[in-house]
PDB file of C-alpha atoms in Angstrom:
ATOM      1  CA  UNK U 672      -0.839 -13.639 -14.587  1.00  0.00           C
ATOM      2  CA  UNK U 673      -2.735 -14.653 -11.425  1.00  0.00           C
ATOM      3  CA  UNK U 674      -2.169 -12.392  -8.431  1.00  0.00           C
ATOM      4  CA  UNK U 675      -0.709 -15.149  -6.271  1.00  0.00           C
ATOM      5  CA  UNK U 676       1.726 -16.193  -8.980  1.00  0.00           C
ATOM      6  CA  UNK U 677       2.758 -12.623  -9.516  1.00  0.00           C
ATOM      7  CA  UNK U 678       3.345 -12.092  -5.792  1.00  0.00           C
ATOM      8  CA  UNK U 679       6.172 -14.596  -5.971  1.00  0.00           C
ATOM      9  CA  UNK U 680       7.951 -12.449  -8.533  1.00  0.00           C
ATOM     10  CA  UNK U 681       8.032  -9.099  -6.750  1.00  0.00           C
ATOM     11  CA  UNK U 682      11.741  -8.676  -7.272  1.00  0.00           C
ATOM     12  CA  UNK U 683      11.719  -9.679 -10.923  1.00  0.00           C
ATOM     13  CA  UNK U 684       9.887  -6.711 -12.427  1.00  0.00           C
ATOM     14  CA  UNK U 685       6.330  -7.883 -11.856  1.00  0.00           C
ATOM     15  CA  UNK U 686       5.475  -5.321  -9.181  1.00  0.00           C
ATOM     16  CA  UNK U 687       3.568  -2.966 -11.455  1.00  0.00           C
ATOM     17  CA  UNK U 688       1.308  -5.712 -12.775  1.00  0.00           C
ATOM     18  CA  UNK U 689       0.594  -7.079  -9.321  1.00  0.00           C
ATOM     19  CA  UNK U 690      -0.234  -3.767  -7.698  1.00  0.00           C
ATOM     20  CA  UNK U 691      -2.295  -2.621 -10.665  1.00  0.00           C
ATOM     21  CA  UNK U 692      -4.361  -5.760 -10.219  1.00  0.00           C
ATOM     22  CA  UNK U 693      -4.881  -5.113  -6.529  1.00  0.00           C
ATOM     23  CA  UNK U 694      -5.683  -1.447  -7.051  1.00  0.00           C
ATOM     24  CA  UNK U 695      -8.196  -2.250  -9.793  1.00  0.00           C
ATOM     25  CA  UNK U 696     -10.397  -3.861  -7.150  1.00  0.00           C
ATOM     26  CA  UNK U 697     -10.203  -1.180  -4.457  1.00  0.00           C
ATOM     27  CA  UNK U 698     -13.112   0.826  -3.152  1.00  0.00           C
ATOM     28  CA  UNK U 699     -13.726   4.424  -4.205  1.00  0.00           C
ATOM     29  CA  UNK U 700     -17.231   5.218  -2.949  1.00  0.00           C
ATOM     30  CA  UNK U 701     -17.223   7.672  -0.083  1.00  0.00           C
ATOM     31  CA  UNK U 702     -13.485   8.369  -0.340  1.00  0.00           C
ATOM     32  CA  UNK U 703     -11.747  11.626  -1.223  1.00  0.00           C
ATOM     33  CA  UNK U 704      -8.279  11.228  -2.758  1.00  0.00           C
ATOM     34  CA  UNK U 705      -5.501  13.757  -3.236  1.00  0.00           C
ATOM     35  CA  UNK U 706      -2.436  12.654  -5.141  1.00  0.00           C
ATOM     36  CA  UNK U 707       1.044  14.095  -5.651  1.00  0.00           C
ATOM     37  CA  UNK U 708       0.926  16.461  -2.682  1.00  0.00           C
ATOM     38  CA  UNK U 709       4.468  17.818  -2.257  1.00  0.00           C
ATOM     39  CA  UNK U 710       5.706  17.652   1.338  1.00  0.00           C
ATOM     40  CA  UNK U 711       9.417  18.207   0.640  1.00  0.00           C
ATOM     41  CA  UNK U 712      10.112  20.399  -2.354  1.00  0.00           C
ATOM     42  CA  UNK U 713      13.865  20.302  -1.822  1.00  0.00           C
ATOM     43  CA  UNK U 714      14.000  16.554  -2.397  1.00  0.00           C
ATOM     44  CA  UNK U 715      10.956  16.452  -4.719  1.00  0.00           C
ATOM     45  CA  UNK U 716       9.015  14.160  -2.382  1.00  0.00           C
ATOM     46  CA  UNK U 717       5.244  13.859  -2.496  1.00  0.00           C
ATOM     47  CA  UNK U 718       2.478  11.888  -0.827  1.00  0.00           C
ATOM     48  CA  UNK U 719      -1.061  10.696  -1.470  1.00  0.00           C
ATOM     49  CA  UNK U 720      -3.966  11.196   0.928  1.00  0.00           C
ATOM     50  CA  UNK U 721      -7.052   8.980   1.181  1.00  0.00           C
ATOM     51  CA  UNK U 722      -9.787  10.369   3.400  1.00  0.00           C
ATOM     52  CA  UNK U 723     -13.335   9.353   4.232  1.00  0.00           C
ATOM     53  CA  UNK U 724     -15.776  11.809   2.706  1.00  0.00           C
ATOM     54  CA  UNK U 725     -17.008  14.248   5.366  1.00  0.00           C
ATOM     55  CA  UNK U 726     -14.419  13.042   7.882  1.00  0.00           C
ATOM     56  CA  UNK U 727     -14.275  14.966  11.155  1.00  0.00           C
ATOM     57  CA  UNK U 728     -11.507  14.477  13.721  1.00  0.00           C
ATOM     58  CA  UNK U 729     -10.756  11.053  12.237  1.00  0.00           C
ATOM     59  CA  UNK U 730      -7.680   9.002  13.157  1.00  0.00           C
ATOM     60  CA  UNK U 731      -4.886   9.159  10.606  1.00  0.00           C
ATOM     61  CA  UNK U 732      -2.349   6.552   9.513  1.00  0.00           C
ATOM     62  CA  UNK U 733       0.948   7.391   7.824  1.00  0.00           C
ATOM     63  CA  UNK U 734       1.838   4.249   5.864  1.00  0.00           C
ATOM     64  CA  UNK U 735       5.410   3.474   4.783  1.00  0.00           C
ATOM     65  CA  UNK U 736       5.750   0.830   2.086  1.00  0.00           C
ATOM     66  CA  UNK U 737       8.515  -1.740   1.802  1.00  0.00           C
ATOM     67  CA  UNK U 738      10.935  -2.701  -0.949  1.00  0.00           C
ATOM     68  CA  UNK U 739      14.293  -3.359   0.726  1.00  0.00           C
ATOM     69  CA  UNK U 740      14.773   0.403   1.227  1.00  0.00           C
ATOM     70  CA  UNK U 741      15.703   0.447  -2.478  1.00  0.00           C
ATOM     71  CA  UNK U 742      12.490   0.319  -4.518  1.00  0.00           C
ATOM     72  CA  UNK U 743       8.765   0.967  -4.492  1.00  0.00           C
ATOM     73  CA  UNK U 744       6.394   3.840  -5.144  1.00  0.00           C
ATOM     74  CA  UNK U 745       3.385   5.180  -3.308  1.00  0.00           C
ATOM     75  CA  UNK U 746       0.994   4.732  -6.251  1.00  0.00           C
ATOM     76  CA  UNK U 747       1.250   0.955  -5.846  1.00  0.00           C
ATOM     77  CA  UNK U 748      -0.346   1.168  -2.400  1.00  0.00           C
ATOM     78  CA  UNK U 749      -3.639   2.817  -3.246  1.00  0.00           C
ATOM     79  CA  UNK U 750      -5.384  -0.339  -2.033  1.00  0.00           C
ATOM     80  CA  UNK U 751      -4.000   0.301   1.461  1.00  0.00           C
ATOM     81  CA  UNK U 752      -5.251   3.872   1.510  1.00  0.00           C
ATOM     82  CA  UNK U 753      -8.712   3.064   0.228  1.00  0.00           C
ATOM     83  CA  UNK U 754      -9.127   0.039   2.515  1.00  0.00           C
ATOM     84  CA  UNK U 755      -8.530   2.183   5.598  1.00  0.00           C
ATOM     85  CA  UNK U 756     -10.346   5.275   4.344  1.00  0.00           C
ATOM     86  CA  UNK U 757     -13.443   3.190   3.611  1.00  0.00           C
ATOM     87  CA  UNK U 758     -13.447   2.338   7.323  1.00  0.00           C
ATOM     88  CA  UNK U 759     -13.123   5.909   8.559  1.00  0.00           C
ATOM     89  CA  UNK U 760      -9.328   6.268   8.783  1.00  0.00           C
ATOM     90  CA  UNK U 761      -7.508   9.043   6.915  1.00  0.00           C
ATOM     91  CA  UNK U 762      -4.426   7.503   5.293  1.00  0.00           C
ATOM     92  CA  UNK U 763      -1.266   9.211   4.077  1.00  0.00           C
ATOM     93  CA  UNK U 764       1.148   7.301   1.821  1.00  0.00           C
ATOM     94  CA  UNK U 765       4.439   9.160   1.321  1.00  0.00           C
ATOM     95  CA  UNK U 766       7.424   8.403  -0.844  1.00  0.00           C
ATOM     96  CA  UNK U 767      10.919   8.544   0.637  1.00  0.00           C
ATOM     97  CA  UNK U 768      14.410   8.566  -0.821  1.00  0.00           C
ATOM     98  CA  UNK U 769      15.989   5.160  -1.271  1.00  0.00           C
ATOM     99  CA  UNK U 770      19.347   3.467  -1.361  1.00  0.00           C
ATOM    100  CA  UNK U 771      21.814   3.859  -2.947  1.00  0.00           C
ATOM    101  CA  UNK U 772      20.856   7.549  -3.262  1.00  0.00           C
ATOM    102  CA  UNK U 773      20.667   7.835   0.536  1.00  0.00           C
ATOM    103  CA  UNK U 774      21.163   5.660   3.597  1.00  0.00           C
ATOM    104  CA  UNK U 775      19.511   5.610   7.033  1.00  0.00           C
ATOM    105  CA  UNK U 776      19.715   9.341   7.731  1.00  0.00           C
ATOM    106  CA  UNK U 777      18.133  10.193   4.392  1.00  0.00           C
ATOM    107  CA  UNK U 778      15.090   7.966   4.402  1.00  0.00           C
ATOM    108  CA  UNK U 779      14.445   8.413   8.129  1.00  0.00           C
ATOM    109  CA  UNK U 780      14.536  12.195   7.790  1.00  0.00           C
ATOM    110  CA  UNK U 781      12.051  11.905   4.929  1.00  0.00           C
ATOM    111  CA  UNK U 782       9.767   9.696   7.023  1.00  0.00           C
ATOM    112  CA  UNK U 783       9.843  12.069   9.972  1.00  0.00           C
ATOM    113  CA  UNK U 784       9.082  14.997   7.693  1.00  0.00           C
ATOM    114  CA  UNK U 785       6.067  13.150   6.273  1.00  0.00           C
ATOM    115  CA  UNK U 786       4.733  12.667   9.801  1.00  0.00           C
ATOM    116  CA  UNK U 787       5.334  16.335  10.626  1.00  0.00           C
ATOM    117  CA  UNK U 788       3.513  17.363   7.425  1.00  0.00           C
ATOM    118  CA  UNK U 789       0.601  15.111   8.387  1.00  0.00           C
ATOM    119  CA  UNK U 790       0.313  16.685  11.822  1.00  0.00           C
ATOM    120  CA  UNK U 791       0.432  20.199  10.347  1.00  0.00           C
ATOM    121  CA  UNK U 792      -2.161  19.502   7.643  1.00  0.00           C
ATOM    122  CA  UNK U 793      -4.401  16.902   9.314  1.00  0.00           C
ATOM    123  CA  UNK U 794      -7.401  19.209   9.712  1.00  0.00           C
ATOM    124  CA  UNK U 795      -7.471  19.834   5.954  1.00  0.00           C
ATOM    125  CA  UNK U 796      -8.548  16.213   5.483  1.00  0.00           C
ATOM    126  CA  UNK U 797     -10.822  15.871   8.491  1.00  0.00           C
ATOM    127  CA  UNK U 798      -8.132  14.135  10.526  1.00  0.00           C
ATOM    128  CA  UNK U 799      -7.091  14.690  14.129  1.00  0.00           C
ATOM    129  CA  UNK U 800      -3.558  16.058  14.447  1.00  0.00           C
ATOM    130  CA  UNK U 801      -3.227  14.383  17.843  1.00  0.00           C
ATOM    131  CA  UNK U 802      -4.363  10.937  16.649  1.00  0.00           C
ATOM    132  CA  UNK U 803      -1.574   9.884  14.267  1.00  0.00           C
ATOM    133  CA  UNK U 804      -0.503   6.271  13.825  1.00  0.00           C
ATOM    134  CA  UNK U 805       2.587   5.212  11.885  1.00  0.00           C
ATOM    135  CA  UNK U 806       2.342   1.952   9.966  1.00  0.00           C
ATOM    136  CA  UNK U 807       4.633   0.075   7.619  1.00  0.00           C
ATOM    137  CA  UNK U 808       5.294  -3.189   5.849  1.00  0.00           C
ATOM    138  CA  UNK U 809       8.691  -4.894   5.691  1.00  0.00           C
ATOM    139  CA  UNK U 810      11.347  -2.180   5.222  1.00  0.00           C
ATOM    140  CA  UNK U 811       8.566   0.330   5.787  1.00  0.00           C
ATOM    141  CA  UNK U 812       7.870  -1.430   9.064  1.00  0.00           C
ATOM    142  CA  UNK U 813      11.455  -0.766  10.129  1.00  0.00           C
ATOM    143  CA  UNK U 814      11.072   2.903   9.211  1.00  0.00           C
ATOM    144  CA  UNK U 815       7.813   3.321  11.122  1.00  0.00           C
ATOM    145  CA  UNK U 816       9.112   1.333  14.098  1.00  0.00           C
ATOM    146  CA  UNK U 817      12.243   3.465  14.350  1.00  0.00           C
ATOM    147  CA  UNK U 818      10.092   6.602  14.412  1.00  0.00           C
ATOM    148  CA  UNK U 819       8.249   5.027  17.338  1.00  0.00           C
ATOM    149  CA  UNK U 820      11.339   3.947  19.279  1.00  0.00           C
ATOM    150  CA  UNK U 821      14.265   6.297  18.569  1.00  0.00           C
ATOM    151  CA  UNK U 822      13.375   9.874  19.590  1.00  0.00           C
ATOM    152  CA  UNK U 823      16.071  11.356  17.318  1.00  0.00           C
ATOM    153  CA  UNK U 824      13.955  11.407  14.190  1.00  0.00           C
ATOM    154  CA  UNK U 825      10.745  13.100  15.323  1.00  0.00           C
ATOM    155  CA  UNK U 826      12.650  15.553  17.509  1.00  0.00           C
ATOM    156  CA  UNK U 827      13.447  17.693  14.467  1.00  0.00           C
ATOM    157  CA  UNK U 828       9.755  18.612  14.262  1.00  0.00           C
ATOM    158  CA  UNK U 829       9.244  18.962  17.991  1.00  0.00           C
ATOM    159  CA  UNK U 830       7.618  15.557  18.438  1.00  0.00           C
ATOM    160  CA  UNK U 831       8.363  12.518  20.577  1.00  0.00           C
ATOM    161  CA  UNK U 832       7.490   8.857  19.936  1.00  0.00           C
ATOM    162  CA  UNK U 833       4.837   9.064  22.651  1.00  0.00           C
ATOM    163  CA  UNK U 834       3.122  11.814  20.667  1.00  0.00           C
ATOM    164  CA  UNK U 835       2.111   9.081  18.232  1.00  0.00           C
ATOM    165  CA  UNK U 836      -1.152   7.266  18.953  1.00  0.00           C
ATOM    166  CA  UNK U 837       0.483   3.994  17.970  1.00  0.00           C
ATOM    167  CA  UNK U 838       2.733   1.967  15.689  1.00  0.00           C
ATOM    168  CA  UNK U 839       1.380  -0.786  13.418  1.00  0.00           C
ATOM    169  CA  UNK U 840       3.939  -3.154  11.952  1.00  0.00           C
ATOM    170  CA  UNK U 841       3.254  -5.587   9.117  1.00  0.00           C
ATOM    171  CA  UNK U 842       6.123  -8.092   8.868  1.00  0.00           C
ATOM    172  CA  UNK U 843       8.615  -5.380   9.764  1.00  0.00           C
ATOM    173  CA  UNK U 844      12.383  -5.622  10.217  1.00  0.00           C
ATOM    174  CA  UNK U 845      12.994  -4.845  13.872  1.00  0.00           C
ATOM    175  CA  UNK U 846      15.895  -7.045  15.022  1.00  0.00           C
ATOM    176  CA  UNK U 847      18.454  -7.597  12.262  1.00  0.00           C
ATOM    177  CA  UNK U 848      21.975  -6.951  13.549  1.00  0.00           C
ATOM    178  CA  UNK U 849      24.359  -8.225  12.279  1.00  0.00           C
ATOM    179  CA  UNK U 850      23.273  -7.775   8.680  1.00  0.00           C
ATOM    180  CA  UNK U 851      24.430 -10.636   6.416  1.00  0.00           C
ATOM    181  CA  UNK U 852      27.428  -9.618   4.315  1.00  0.00           C
ATOM    182  CA  UNK U 853      25.628 -10.542   1.088  1.00  0.00           C
ATOM    183  CA  UNK U 854      22.572  -8.328   1.722  1.00  0.00           C
ATOM    184  CA  UNK U 855      23.705  -5.371  -0.363  1.00  0.00           C
ATOM    185  CA  UNK U 856      20.565  -3.270   0.138  1.00  0.00           C
ATOM    186  CA  UNK U 857      20.717  -3.516   3.922  1.00  0.00           C
ATOM    187  CA  UNK U 858      24.448  -2.818   3.950  1.00  0.00           C
ATOM    188  CA  UNK U 859      23.798   0.283   1.844  1.00  0.00           C
ATOM    189  CA  UNK U 860      21.006   1.339   4.193  1.00  0.00           C
ATOM    190  CA  UNK U 861      22.627   0.655   7.557  1.00  0.00           C
ATOM    191  CA  UNK U 862      26.376   0.292   7.067  1.00  0.00           C
ATOM    192  CA  UNK U 863      28.798  -2.625   7.194  1.00  0.00           C
ATOM    193  CA  UNK U 864      29.496  -2.871  10.928  1.00  0.00           C
ATOM    194  CA  UNK U 865      27.206  -4.011  13.741  1.00  0.00           C
ATOM    195  CA  UNK U 866      27.766  -0.697  15.525  1.00  0.00           C
ATOM    196  CA  UNK U 867      26.542   1.301  12.541  1.00  0.00           C
ATOM    197  CA  UNK U 868      23.693  -1.110  11.799  1.00  0.00           C
ATOM    198  CA  UNK U 869      22.345  -0.964  15.329  1.00  0.00           C
ATOM    199  CA  UNK U 870      21.496   2.702  14.765  1.00  0.00           C
ATOM    200  CA  UNK U 871      18.668   1.547  12.534  1.00  0.00           C
ATOM    201  CA  UNK U 872      17.470  -1.391  14.636  1.00  0.00           C
ATOM    202  CA  UNK U 873      14.185  -0.550  16.403  1.00  0.00           C
ATOM    203  CA  UNK U 874      14.470  -3.212  19.105  1.00  0.00           C
ATOM    204  CA  UNK U 875      17.685  -1.586  20.353  1.00  0.00           C
ATOM    205  CA  UNK U 876      15.832   1.598  21.366  1.00  0.00           C
ATOM    206  CA  UNK U 877      12.895   0.292  23.386  1.00  0.00           C
ATOM    207  CA  UNK U 878      13.163   2.096  26.708  1.00  0.00           C
ATOM    208  CA  UNK U 879       9.658   2.467  28.088  1.00  0.00           C
ATOM    209  CA  UNK U 880       8.720   5.662  26.250  1.00  0.00           C
ATOM    210  CA  UNK U 881       7.109   4.129  23.150  1.00  0.00           C
ATOM    211  CA  UNK U 882       3.548   4.443  21.862  1.00  0.00           C
ATOM    212  CA  UNK U 883       1.298   1.344  21.827  1.00  0.00           C
ATOM    213  CA  UNK U 884       2.272  -1.224  19.209  1.00  0.00           C
ATOM    214  CA  UNK U 885       0.451  -3.756  17.034  1.00  0.00           C
ATOM    215  CA  UNK U 886       2.749  -6.323  15.420  1.00  0.00           C
ATOM    216  CA  UNK U 887       1.200  -8.452  12.657  1.00  0.00           C
ATOM    217  CA  UNK U 888       3.261 -11.264  11.204  1.00  0.00           C
ATOM    218  CA  UNK U 889       2.800 -14.301   8.984  1.00  0.00           C
ATOM    219  CA  UNK U 890       4.047 -17.554  10.484  1.00  0.00           C
ATOM    220  CA  UNK U 891       5.250 -18.678   7.053  1.00  0.00           C
ATOM    221  CA  UNK U 892       7.296 -15.541   6.395  1.00  0.00           C
ATOM    222  CA  UNK U 893      10.760 -16.625   5.238  1.00  0.00           C
ATOM    223  CA  UNK U 894      11.886 -13.147   4.145  1.00  0.00           C
ATOM    224  CA  UNK U 895      11.381 -11.283   7.429  1.00  0.00           C
ATOM    225  CA  UNK U 896      11.020 -14.076   9.954  1.00  0.00           C
ATOM    226  CA  UNK U 897       8.596 -13.975  12.887  1.00  0.00           C
ATOM    227  CA  UNK U 898      11.575 -13.648  15.238  1.00  0.00           C
ATOM    228  CA  UNK U 899      11.552  -9.910  14.425  1.00  0.00           C
ATOM    229  CA  UNK U 900       8.051  -9.370  15.802  1.00  0.00           C
ATOM    230  CA  UNK U 901       8.679 -11.731  18.711  1.00  0.00           C
ATOM    231  CA  UNK U 902      11.837  -9.844  19.693  1.00  0.00           C
ATOM    232  CA  UNK U 903      10.168  -6.434  19.572  1.00  0.00           C
ATOM    233  CA  UNK U 904       7.177  -7.731  21.507  1.00  0.00           C
ATOM    234  CA  UNK U 905       9.459  -9.123  24.214  1.00  0.00           C
ATOM    235  CA  UNK U 906      11.346  -5.831  24.452  1.00  0.00           C
ATOM    236  CA  UNK U 907       8.085  -3.936  24.881  1.00  0.00           C
ATOM    237  CA  UNK U 908       6.816  -6.416  27.458  1.00  0.00           C
ATOM    238  CA  UNK U 909      10.066  -6.112  29.410  1.00  0.00           C
ATOM    239  CA  UNK U 910       9.312  -2.391  29.742  1.00  0.00           C
ATOM    240  CA  UNK U 911       5.661  -3.091  30.646  1.00  0.00           C
ATOM    241  CA  UNK U 912       4.583  -1.323  27.472  1.00  0.00           C
ATOM    242  CA  UNK U 913       1.341  -1.757  25.506  1.00  0.00           C
ATOM    243  CA  UNK U 914       2.038  -4.267  22.719  1.00  0.00           C
ATOM    244  CA  UNK U 915      -0.128  -6.747  20.833  1.00  0.00           C
ATOM    245  CA  UNK U 916       1.395  -9.374  18.551  1.00  0.00           C
ATOM    246  CA  UNK U 917      -0.597 -11.573  16.203  1.00  0.00           C
ATOM    247  CA  UNK U 918       0.899 -14.409  14.180  1.00  0.00           C
ATOM    248  CA  UNK U 919      -1.160 -15.477  11.169  1.00  0.00           C
ATOM    249  CA  UNK U 920      -0.910 -19.166  10.202  1.00  0.00           C
ATOM    250  CA  UNK U 921      -0.329 -20.105   6.553  1.00  0.00           C
ATOM    251  CA  UNK U 922       0.638 -16.502   5.759  1.00  0.00           C
ATOM    252  CA  UNK U 923       3.858 -15.348   4.104  1.00  0.00           C
ATOM    253  CA  UNK U 924       5.684 -12.048   3.858  1.00  0.00           C
ATOM    254  CA  UNK U 925       3.436 -10.356   1.310  1.00  0.00           C
ATOM    255  CA  UNK U 926       0.250 -12.060   2.510  1.00  0.00           C
ATOM    256  CA  UNK U 927      -0.045  -9.953   5.649  1.00  0.00           C
ATOM    257  CA  UNK U 928      -0.029  -6.820   3.452  1.00  0.00           C
ATOM    258  CA  UNK U 929      -2.087  -8.095   0.544  1.00  0.00           C
ATOM    259  CA  UNK U 930      -4.870  -9.091   2.949  1.00  0.00           C
ATOM    260  CA  UNK U 931      -5.746  -5.387   2.984  1.00  0.00           C
ATOM    261  CA  UNK U 932      -6.823  -5.694  -0.656  1.00  0.00           C
ATOM    262  CA  UNK U 933     -10.369  -6.709  -1.510  1.00  0.00           C
ATOM    263  CA  UNK U 934      -9.556  -9.927  -3.428  1.00  0.00           C
ATOM    264  CA  UNK U 935      -7.274 -11.280  -0.680  1.00  0.00           C
ATOM    265  CA  UNK U 936      -9.007  -9.956   2.414  1.00  0.00           C
ATOM    266  CA  UNK U 937      -9.994 -13.393   3.659  1.00  0.00           C
ATOM    267  CA  UNK U 938      -6.380 -14.604   3.698  1.00  0.00           C
ATOM    268  CA  UNK U 939      -5.521 -12.929   7.017  1.00  0.00           C
ATOM    269  CA  UNK U 940      -7.262 -10.714   9.575  1.00  0.00           C
ATOM    270  CA  UNK U 941      -5.010  -7.732   8.850  1.00  0.00           C
ATOM    271  CA  UNK U 942      -7.758  -5.169   8.227  1.00  0.00           C
ATOM    272  CA  UNK U 943      -9.999  -5.967  11.198  1.00  0.00           C
ATOM    273  CA  UNK U 944      -6.997  -6.243  13.498  1.00  0.00           C
ATOM    274  CA  UNK U 945      -5.618  -2.875  12.353  1.00  0.00           C
ATOM    275  CA  UNK U 946      -9.007  -1.189  12.733  1.00  0.00           C
ATOM    276  CA  UNK U 947      -9.576  -2.674  16.178  1.00  0.00           C
ATOM    277  CA  UNK U 948      -6.175  -1.405  17.316  1.00  0.00           C
ATOM    278  CA  UNK U 949      -6.808   2.101  15.977  1.00  0.00           C
ATOM    279  CA  UNK U 950     -10.214   2.382  17.560  1.00  0.00           C
ATOM    280  CA  UNK U 951      -9.097   1.069  20.949  1.00  0.00           C
ATOM    281  CA  UNK U 952      -5.982   3.281  21.072  1.00  0.00           C
ATOM    282  CA  UNK U 953      -7.101   6.860  20.541  1.00  0.00           C
ATOM    283  CA  UNK U 954      -4.445   9.399  21.349  1.00  0.00           C
ATOM    284  CA  UNK U 955      -4.337  10.559  24.941  1.00  0.00           C
ATOM    285  CA  UNK U 956      -2.804  13.911  23.993  1.00  0.00           C
TER     286      UNK U 956
END
């Protein structure tokens, strides 16, 4: 099945075929990979690390994948790790618990723990512990954005949002309250009242103490509409914070992510925009 055709069927069991196709084209030369590294033995959670060979004090990205907070696996996103590692960026791709097993507190605690693990072990992969970016697509964008806006989650490991070098959002869910009554995954993740749901809404927490942000969004995204990125950008601007938003024409929800893969790299400027942001926003800590 062609990749583009398969991308339209992500929720119908075609994910494995699609991601296998993307990963079959990724780059391996000059990259060191470590898979199935346990970062939370209690919950049996592991992560994969993609590092440039001979990296020294390199920036590091912790990438959270999407899937409606209910599905997905880190192995599918090897193409993200290798794309960034080939350009000098250490990349960590963790798993996290999903609904209905857990809700907001569960997957956010997992995400924060993955970031804490990355900071503690960064030097083992040639990464800089004080140059950590969080990045995510779709539901993963919400997770990464909440780490960057709500200080509750990183506080458990003695970190603050400003300790992050930056947040990179790919078609993330940032402004979604009230959740539609028929969106069962979001209700399971965030609760069934606006008050409960707002706890997971990144735009509600912007206060002027956030790290720099890069918001990448397809104009033709009908799953997570551009209004999410626009709203978060406006909230950051209102606080005179460092935020860059880029809207890609003729690009849908998956396109902004899949442009990191080699066969679809010309579809959107995701990779060069992400790299430019990382290299112009080194950590000040």
